[in-house]
XYZ file of C-alpha atoms in Angstrom:
336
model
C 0.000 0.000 0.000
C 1.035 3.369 -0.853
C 1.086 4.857 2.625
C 2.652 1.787 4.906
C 3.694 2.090 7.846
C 7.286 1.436 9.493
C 5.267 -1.585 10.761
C 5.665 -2.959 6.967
C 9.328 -3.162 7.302
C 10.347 -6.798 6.386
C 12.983 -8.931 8.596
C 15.214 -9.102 6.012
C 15.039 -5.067 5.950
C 15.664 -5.255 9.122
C 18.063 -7.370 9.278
C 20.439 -5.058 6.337
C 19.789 -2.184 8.862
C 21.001 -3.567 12.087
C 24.751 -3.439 10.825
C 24.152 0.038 11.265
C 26.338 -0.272 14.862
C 25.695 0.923 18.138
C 28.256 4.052 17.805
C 26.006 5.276 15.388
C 23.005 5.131 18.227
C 25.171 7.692 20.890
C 22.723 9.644 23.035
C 23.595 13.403 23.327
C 25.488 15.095 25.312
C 24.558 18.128 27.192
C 27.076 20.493 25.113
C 25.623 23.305 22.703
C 26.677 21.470 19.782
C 24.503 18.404 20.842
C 21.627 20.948 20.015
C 22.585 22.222 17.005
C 20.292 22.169 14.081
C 21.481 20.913 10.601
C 20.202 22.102 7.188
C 21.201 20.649 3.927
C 20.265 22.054 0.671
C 21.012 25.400 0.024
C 19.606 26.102 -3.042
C 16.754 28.718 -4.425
C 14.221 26.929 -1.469
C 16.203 26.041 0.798
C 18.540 28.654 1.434
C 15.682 31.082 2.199
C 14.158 28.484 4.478
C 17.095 28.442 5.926
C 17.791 31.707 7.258
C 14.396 32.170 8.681
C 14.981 28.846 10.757
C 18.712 30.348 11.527
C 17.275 33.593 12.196
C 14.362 32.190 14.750
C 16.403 29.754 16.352
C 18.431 30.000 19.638
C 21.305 26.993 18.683
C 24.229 26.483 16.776
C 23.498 25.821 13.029
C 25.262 23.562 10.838
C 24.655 23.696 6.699
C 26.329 21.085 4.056
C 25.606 21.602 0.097
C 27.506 20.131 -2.453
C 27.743 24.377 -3.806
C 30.664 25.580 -1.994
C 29.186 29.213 -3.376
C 25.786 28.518 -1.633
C 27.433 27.671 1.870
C 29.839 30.533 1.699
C 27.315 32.882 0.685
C 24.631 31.565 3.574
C 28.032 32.198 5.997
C 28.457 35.322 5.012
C 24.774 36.634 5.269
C 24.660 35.106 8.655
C 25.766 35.463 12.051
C 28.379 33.758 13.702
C 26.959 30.509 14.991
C 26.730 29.128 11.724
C 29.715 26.607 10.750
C 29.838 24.052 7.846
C 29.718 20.420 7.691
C 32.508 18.609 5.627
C 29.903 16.239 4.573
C 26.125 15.132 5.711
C 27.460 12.366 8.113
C 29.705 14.967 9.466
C 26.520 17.428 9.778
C 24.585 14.307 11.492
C 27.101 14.157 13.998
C 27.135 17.428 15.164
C 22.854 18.220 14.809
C 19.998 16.797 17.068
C 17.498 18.152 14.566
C 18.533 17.843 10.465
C 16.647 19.427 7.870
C 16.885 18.236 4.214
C 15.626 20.534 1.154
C 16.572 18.084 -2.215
C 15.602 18.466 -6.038
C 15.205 14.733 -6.115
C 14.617 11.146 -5.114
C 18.300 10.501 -6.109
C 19.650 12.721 -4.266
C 17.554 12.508 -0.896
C 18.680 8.529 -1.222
C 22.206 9.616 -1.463
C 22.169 12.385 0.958
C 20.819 9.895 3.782
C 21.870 6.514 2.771
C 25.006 7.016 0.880
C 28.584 7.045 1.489
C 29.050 9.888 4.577
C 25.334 10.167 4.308
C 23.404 11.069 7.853
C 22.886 7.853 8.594
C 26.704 7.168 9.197
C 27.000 9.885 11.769
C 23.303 10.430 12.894
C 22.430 10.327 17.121
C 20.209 8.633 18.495
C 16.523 10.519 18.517
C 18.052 12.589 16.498
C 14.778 14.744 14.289
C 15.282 13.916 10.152
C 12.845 16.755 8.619
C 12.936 15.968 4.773
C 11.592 18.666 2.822
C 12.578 17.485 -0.762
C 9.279 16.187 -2.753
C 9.605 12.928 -4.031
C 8.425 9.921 -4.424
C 6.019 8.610 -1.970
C 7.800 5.167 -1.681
C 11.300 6.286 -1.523
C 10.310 9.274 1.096
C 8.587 5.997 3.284
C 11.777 3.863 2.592
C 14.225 6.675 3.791
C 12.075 7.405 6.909
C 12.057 3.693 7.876
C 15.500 3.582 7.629
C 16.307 6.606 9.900
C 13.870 5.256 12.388
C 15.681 1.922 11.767
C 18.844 3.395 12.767
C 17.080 4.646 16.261
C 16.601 8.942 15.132
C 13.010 9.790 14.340
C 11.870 11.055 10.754
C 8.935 13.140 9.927
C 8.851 13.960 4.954
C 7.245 17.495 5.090
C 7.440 18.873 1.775
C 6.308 22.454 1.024
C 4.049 24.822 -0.945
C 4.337 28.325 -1.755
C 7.230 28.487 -3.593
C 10.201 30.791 -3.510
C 8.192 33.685 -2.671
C 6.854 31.895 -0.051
C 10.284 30.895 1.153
C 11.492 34.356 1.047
C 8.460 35.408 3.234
C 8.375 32.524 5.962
C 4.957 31.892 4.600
C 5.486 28.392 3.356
C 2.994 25.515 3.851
C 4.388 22.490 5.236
C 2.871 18.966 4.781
C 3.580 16.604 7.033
C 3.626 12.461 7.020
C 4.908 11.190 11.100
C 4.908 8.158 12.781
C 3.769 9.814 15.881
C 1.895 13.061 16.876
C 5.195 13.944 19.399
C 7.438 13.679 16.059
C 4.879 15.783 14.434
C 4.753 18.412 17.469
C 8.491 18.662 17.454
C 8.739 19.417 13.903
C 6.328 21.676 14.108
C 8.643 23.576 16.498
C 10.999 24.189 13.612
C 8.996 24.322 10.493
C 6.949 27.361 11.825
C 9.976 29.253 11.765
C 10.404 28.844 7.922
C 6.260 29.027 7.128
C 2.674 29.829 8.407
C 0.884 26.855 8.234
C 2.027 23.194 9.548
C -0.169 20.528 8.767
C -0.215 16.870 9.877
C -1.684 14.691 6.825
C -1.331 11.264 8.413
C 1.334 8.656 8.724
C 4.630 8.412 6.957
C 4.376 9.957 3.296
C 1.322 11.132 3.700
C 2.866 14.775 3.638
C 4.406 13.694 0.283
C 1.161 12.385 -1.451
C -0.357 15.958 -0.415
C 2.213 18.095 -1.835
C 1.322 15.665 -5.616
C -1.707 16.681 -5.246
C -1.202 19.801 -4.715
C 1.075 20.375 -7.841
C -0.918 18.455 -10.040
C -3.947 20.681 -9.142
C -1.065 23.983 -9.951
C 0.276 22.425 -13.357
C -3.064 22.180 -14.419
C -4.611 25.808 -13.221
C -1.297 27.578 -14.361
C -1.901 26.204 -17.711
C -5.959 26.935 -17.413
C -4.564 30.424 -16.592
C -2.550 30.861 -19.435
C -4.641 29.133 -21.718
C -7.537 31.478 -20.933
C -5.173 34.474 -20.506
C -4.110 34.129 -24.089
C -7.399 33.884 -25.461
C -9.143 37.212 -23.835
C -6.004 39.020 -25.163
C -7.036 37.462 -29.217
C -10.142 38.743 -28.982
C -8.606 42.147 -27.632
C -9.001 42.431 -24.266
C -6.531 44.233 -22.046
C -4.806 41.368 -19.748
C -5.132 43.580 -16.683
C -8.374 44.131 -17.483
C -9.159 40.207 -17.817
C -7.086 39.454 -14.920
C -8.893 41.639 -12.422
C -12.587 39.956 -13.695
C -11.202 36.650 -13.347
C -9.665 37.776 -9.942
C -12.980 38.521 -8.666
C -14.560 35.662 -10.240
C -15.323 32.200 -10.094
C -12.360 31.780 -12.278
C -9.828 33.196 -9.230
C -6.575 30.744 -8.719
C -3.416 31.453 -7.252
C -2.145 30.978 -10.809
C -4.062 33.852 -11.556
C -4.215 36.297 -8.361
C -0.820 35.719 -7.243
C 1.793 34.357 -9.733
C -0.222 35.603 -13.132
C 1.262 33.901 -16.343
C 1.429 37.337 -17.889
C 4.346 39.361 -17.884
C 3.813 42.851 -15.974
C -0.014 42.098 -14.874
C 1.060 41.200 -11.140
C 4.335 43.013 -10.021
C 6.016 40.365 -8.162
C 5.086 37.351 -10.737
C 7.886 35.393 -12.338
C 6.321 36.439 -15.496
C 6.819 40.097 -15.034
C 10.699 39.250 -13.646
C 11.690 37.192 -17.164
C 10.290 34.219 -15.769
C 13.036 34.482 -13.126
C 13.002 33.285 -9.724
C 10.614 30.878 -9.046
C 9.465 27.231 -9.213
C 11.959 25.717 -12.976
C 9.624 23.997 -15.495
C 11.892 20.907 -15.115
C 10.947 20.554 -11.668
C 7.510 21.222 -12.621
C 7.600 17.925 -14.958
C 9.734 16.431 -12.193
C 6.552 16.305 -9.884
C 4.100 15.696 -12.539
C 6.364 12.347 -12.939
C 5.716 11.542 -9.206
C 1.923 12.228 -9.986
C 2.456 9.617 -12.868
C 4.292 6.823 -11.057
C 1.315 7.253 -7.941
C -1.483 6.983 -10.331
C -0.080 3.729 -11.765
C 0.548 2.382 -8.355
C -3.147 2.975 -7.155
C -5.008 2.495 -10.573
C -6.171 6.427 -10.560
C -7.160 8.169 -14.041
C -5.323 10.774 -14.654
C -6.802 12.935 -18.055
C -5.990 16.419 -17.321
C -2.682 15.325 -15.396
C -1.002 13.287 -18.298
C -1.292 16.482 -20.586
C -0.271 18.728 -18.061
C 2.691 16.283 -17.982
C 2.880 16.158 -21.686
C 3.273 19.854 -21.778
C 5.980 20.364 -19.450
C 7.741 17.677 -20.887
C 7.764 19.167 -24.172
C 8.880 22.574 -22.255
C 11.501 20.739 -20.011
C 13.245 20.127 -23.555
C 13.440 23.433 -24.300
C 16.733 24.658 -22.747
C 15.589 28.140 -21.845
C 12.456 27.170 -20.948
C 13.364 24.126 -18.798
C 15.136 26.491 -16.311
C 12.387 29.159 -16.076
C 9.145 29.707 -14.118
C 6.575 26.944 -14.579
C 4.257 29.673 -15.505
C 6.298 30.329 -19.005
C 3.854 28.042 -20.247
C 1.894 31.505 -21.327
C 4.989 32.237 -23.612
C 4.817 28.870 -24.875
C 1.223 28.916 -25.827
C 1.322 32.374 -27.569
C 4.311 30.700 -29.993
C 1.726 28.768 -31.220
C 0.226 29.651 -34.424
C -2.953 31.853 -34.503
């Protein structure tokens, strides 16, 4: 089942985990860096997530990415209780809470379960907040292995994008074992966003945040789609976008990150499609949405061309690295 629970974990699982070894399963001690909080992934979500949890938080803070750039810069905007990690086991070691912010499956496996991955230097208890969205089946798998190793693991993935990061305004999904894993995270992720919500067991935040972002692929591209036709027949896209605003029609695609360029000030659109959620990442989570609908049998008509679409954009190298919402652009290149 799509959602199992760490009770589903097989003996011979088990059995792979429990070379793990006991000095990997060391209970804090009472010094400051025993409470430090880790943060890995520094990148257009992540680093912004990460100052306001820096910035809110009384305790050392540790950050690892793989961008040497991204770690000095965070240093550097910081204050002076921020150090680096050599590597994520390194970070584990020296963090009773981690937080992970990952482009993909890939790279949360490798971040946790790789060579000087977390689980090599992780504490006992020790809270493993994964942020990344990704598959539902690898975000249970990695959890089970965490709690395997004797640290607790809550996936809450996010909504709200880089704006929303920016702000501390994020929404934050969460799948936990327990409602006192859930309450602890909750501690930390209300730093970085305004709303923490407990969907159910493990990787239940993870099948929200699909939903969520197949419901946004397919209401940008309603947006656009309807967008480009009021401005055929002539009508001024401001215009158009304040009916639909106070419409039935009204969609965050719409009211808040508008398709059109220089209708809503602080839209990608208006900024060259700059700065917020990539159209390969985009057709990154439409994939997930793909790979769960096979798994439970669910029809997906809209979805698959929403997936279709940002494939075909994903291939376009300028598009592939822009706003999601460039789908406008790409539906005014087609022919009239």
């Amino acid at each position: 089942m799509l959602l199992r629970t760490i009770s589903s974990l097989t003996k011979s699982a088990r059995c792979r985990l429990a070379g793990i070894g006991t000095s990997r399963l060391a209970s804090y001690s009472t010094s400051a860096s025993s409470e430090a909080i880790g943060f890995i992934g520094l990148g257009q979500m992540g680093f912004h997530m990460a100052k306001h949890l820096q910035a809110k938080s009384a305790a050392p803070f540790v950050v690892f990415d793989m961008n040497s750039d991204a770690v000095a810069r965070f240093k550097a905007e910081s204050d002076s209780s921020v150090t680096a990690a050599s590597s994520p086991a390194d970070l584990a070691s020296r963090a009773s809470v981690i937080v992970t912010a990952l482009p993909e499956s890939a790279h949360v496996k490798d971040v946790y379960t790789g060579s000087q991955g977390i689980l090599e230097g992780i504490h006992k208890d020790t809270l493993c907040i994964d942020s990344s969205t990704i598959d539902t089946s690898v975000s249970i798998d990695v959890s089970q292995q965490v709690l395997a190793a004797g640290a607790r693991a809550v996936d809450a993935p996010i909504s709200g994008g880089i704006m929303g990061a920016q702000a501390g305004t994020l929404t934050f999904m969460v799948g936990s074992q327990t409602d006192s894993d859930y309450e602890r995270a909750k501690l930390h992720l209300g730093k970085m966003g305004k709303n923490v919500i407990r969907c159910g067991d493990l990787g239940a935040g993870q099948a929200a945040k699909i939903c969520n972002n197949l419901l946004l692929a397919i209401s940008m591209i309603g947006t656009a789609e309807a967008m480009n036709l009021g401005m055929r027949l002539g009508l001024d896209p401001k215009v158009l976008a304040s009916i639909i605003n106070t419409s039935s029609g009204r969609c965050w695609s719409s009211d808040t990150a508008n398709p059109v360029p220089n209708v809503i000030a602080t839209a990608p659109s208006t900024n060259g499609y700059r700065g917020g959620f990539k159209t390969r990442l985009m057709h990154k989570d439409l994939g997930l949405v793909s790979n769960a609908a096979k798994d439970t049998r669910t029809p997906l008509l809209l979805g698959a061309l929403a997936e279709n679409i940002y494939r075909l954009m994903s291939h376009d190298p300028t598009m592939a690295d822009q706003d999601f919402s460039s789908v406008f652009e790409w539906l005014t290149n087609v022919p009239k």
